[in-house]
Amino acid sequence: QSALTQPASVSGSPGQSITISCTGTSSDVGGYNFVSWYQQHPGKAPKLMIYDVTKRPSGVSNRFSGSKSGNTASLTISGLQAEDEADYYCSSYTSTSTPRVFGGGTKLTVL
Amino acid sequence: EVQLVESGGVVVQPGGSLRLSCAASGFIFDDYTMHWVRQVPGKGLEWVSLISWDGDSTYYADSVKGRFTISRDNNKSSLYLQMNSLRPEDTAFYYCAKDIRDSGWYAGFDSWGQGTLVTVSS
């Protein structure tokens, strides 16, 4: 069982917006602004999309945005495109003995 | 351009040992914390271990604690993972990943290697 909880799947049509949630506890998501999001296409390495809850690395489309409320972080993708279809993982720093945790991953399908 | 190239993944019997390597280039290696992350084929990501820039601080996932040892050689810009007492459930792609910031290990991973497959099977 993953430390952070994500929905197994979400879907949306091209041009629409979708949001993926990532729920943790006060020891991780809720306690620190160190949530990051990763996109992974089949057979490829993960790619950083969002870090520090809301920041986008250089080169990542501004269609991707992050937010947090309490123990739940969210990744929003606006103007869905076919190439956004991938698995998405959240990750957070945690104050436990294992300082980093991942969510179980969410499969995004672009209809 | 940051490059991380893992090697060492093979088929190994349960109870066996293996050492993975990760060759880094394109950044000042000894400024950054480095991580190992693994992924069972078709499953999610699991953080495995991290080592601070100077090697003084190391952390492990509970699932590998006492069996795996992370190390680094800053002179060779290389990261390692010594894996002992391997179990079938250790079968996975193993990725090395660079921390986002040059201080601490709080922020996450901004560069990843292509992964190396470790298969534990008799």
mmCIF file with all atom_site columns, N, CA and C in Angstrom, chain B residues 10-18 86 118-122:
data_model
loop_
_atom_site.group_PDB
_atom_site.id
_atom_site.type_symbol
_atom_site.label_atom_id
_atom_site.label_alt_id
_atom_site.label_comp_id
_atom_site.label_asym_id
_atom_site.label_entity_id
_atom_site.label_seq_id
_atom_site.pdbx_PDB_ins_code
_atom_site.Cartn_x
_atom_site.Cartn_y
_atom_site.Cartn_z
_atom_site.occupancy
_atom_site.B_iso_or_equiv
_atom_site.pdbx_formal_charge
_atom_site.auth_seq_id
_atom_site.auth_comp_id
_atom_site.auth_asym_id
_atom_site.auth_atom_id
_atom_site.pdbx_PDB_model_num
ATOM 1  N N  . VAL B 1 10  ? 20.918 -7.521  -13.895 1.00 0.00 ? 10  VAL B N  1
ATOM 2  C CA . VAL B 1 10  ? 21.018 -8.865  -14.466 1.00 0.00 ? 10  VAL B CA 1
ATOM 3  C C  . VAL B 1 10  ? 19.983 -9.762  -13.804 1.00 0.00 ? 10  VAL B C  1
ATOM 4  N N  . VAL B 1 11  ? 19.985 -11.032 -14.202 1.00 0.00 ? 11  VAL B N  1
ATOM 5  C CA . VAL B 1 11  ? 19.175 -12.035 -13.525 1.00 0.00 ? 11  VAL B CA 1
ATOM 6  C C  . VAL B 1 11  ? 20.030 -12.643 -12.412 1.00 0.00 ? 11  VAL B C  1
ATOM 7  N N  . VAL B 1 12  ? 19.506 -12.693 -11.209 1.00 0.00 ? 12  VAL B N  1
ATOM 8  C CA . VAL B 1 12  ? 20.237 -13.221 -10.064 1.00 0.00 ? 12  VAL B CA 1
ATOM 9  C C  . VAL B 1 12  ? 19.307 -14.120 -9.256  1.00 0.00 ? 12  VAL B C  1
ATOM 10 N N  . GLN B 1 13  ? 19.886 -15.111 -8.608  1.00 0.00 ? 13  GLN B N  1
ATOM 11 C CA . GLN B 1 13  ? 19.089 -16.051 -7.821  1.00 0.00 ? 13  GLN B CA 1
ATOM 12 C C  . GLN B 1 13  ? 18.696 -15.449 -6.470  1.00 0.00 ? 13  GLN B C  1
ATOM 13 N N  . PRO B 1 14  ? 17.579 -15.889 -5.905  1.00 0.00 ? 14  PRO B N  1
ATOM 14 C CA . PRO B 1 14  ? 17.208 -15.436 -4.558  1.00 0.00 ? 14  PRO B CA 1
ATOM 15 C C  . PRO B 1 14  ? 18.339 -15.696 -3.574  1.00 0.00 ? 14  PRO B C  1
ATOM 16 N N  . GLY B 1 15  ? 18.580 -14.703 -2.723  1.00 0.00 ? 15  GLY B N  1
ATOM 17 C CA . GLY B 1 15  ? 19.686 -14.786 -1.777  1.00 0.00 ? 15  GLY B CA 1
ATOM 18 C C  . GLY B 1 15  ? 20.988 -14.246 -2.309  1.00 0.00 ? 15  GLY B C  1
ATOM 19 N N  . GLY B 1 16  ? 21.025 -13.951 -3.584  1.00 0.00 ? 16  GLY B N  1
ATOM 20 C CA . GLY B 1 16  ? 22.247 -13.470 -4.211  1.00 0.00 ? 16  GLY B CA 1
ATOM 21 C C  . GLY B 1 16  ? 22.493 -11.993 -3.991  1.00 0.00 ? 16  GLY B C  1
ATOM 22 N N  . SER B 1 17  ? 23.602 -11.523 -4.551  1.00 0.00 ? 17  SER B N  1
ATOM 23 C CA . SER B 1 17  ? 24.010 -10.119 -4.417  1.00 0.00 ? 17  SER B CA 1
ATOM 24 C C  . SER B 1 17  ? 24.252 -9.509  -5.780  1.00 0.00 ? 17  SER B C  1
ATOM 25 N N  . LEU B 1 18  ? 24.184 -8.186  -5.805  1.00 0.00 ? 18  LEU B N  1
ATOM 26 C CA . LEU B 1 18  ? 24.346 -7.452  -7.048  1.00 0.00 ? 18  LEU B CA 1
ATOM 27 C C  . LEU B 1 18  ? 24.738 -6.027  -6.710  1.00 0.00 ? 18  LEU B C  1
ATOM 28 N N  . LEU B 1 86  ? 19.020 -10.832 -1.925  1.00 0.00 ? 86  LEU B N  1
ATOM 29 C CA . LEU B 1 86  ? 17.953 -10.430 -2.843  1.00 0.00 ? 86  LEU B CA 1
ATOM 30 C C  . LEU B 1 86  ? 16.773 -11.389 -2.786  1.00 0.00 ? 86  LEU B C  1
ATOM 31 N N  . VAL B 1 118 ? 16.590 -5.414  -12.755 1.00 0.00 ? 118 VAL B N  1
ATOM 32 C CA . VAL B 1 118 ? 17.074 -6.477  -11.877 1.00 0.00 ? 118 VAL B CA 1
ATOM 33 C C  . VAL B 1 118 ? 15.980 -7.532  -11.775 1.00 0.00 ? 118 VAL B C  1
ATOM 34 N N  . THR B 1 119 ? 16.338 -8.762  -12.082 1.00 0.00 ? 119 THR B N  1
ATOM 35 C CA . THR B 1 119 ? 15.393 -9.876  -11.998 1.00 0.00 ? 119 THR B CA 1
ATOM 36 C C  . THR B 1 119 ? 15.926 -10.885 -10.994 1.00 0.00 ? 119 THR B C  1
ATOM 37 N N  . VAL B 1 120 ? 15.142 -11.147 -9.967  1.00 0.00 ? 120 VAL B N  1
ATOM 38 C CA . VAL B 1 120 ? 15.534 -12.116 -8.939  1.00 0.00 ? 120 VAL B CA 1
ATOM 39 C C  . VAL B 1 120 ? 14.680 -13.360 -9.129  1.00 0.00 ? 120 VAL B C  1
ATOM 40 N N  . SER B 1 121 ? 15.298 -14.400 -9.615  1.00 0.00 ? 121 SER B N  1
ATOM 41 C CA . SER B 1 121 ? 14.558 -15.612 -9.946  1.00 0.00 ? 121 SER B CA 1
ATOM 42 C C  . SER B 1 121 ? 15.500 -16.802 -9.986  1.00 0.00 ? 121 SER B C  1
ATOM 43 N N  . SER B 1 122 ? 14.963 -17.948 -9.601  1.00 0.00 ? 122 SER B N  1
ATOM 44 C CA . SER B 1 122 ? 15.756 -19.181 -9.673  1.00 0.00 ? 122 SER B CA 1
ATOM 45 C C  . SER B 1 122 ? 15.526 -19.882 -11.008 1.00 0.00 ? 122 SER B C  1
#
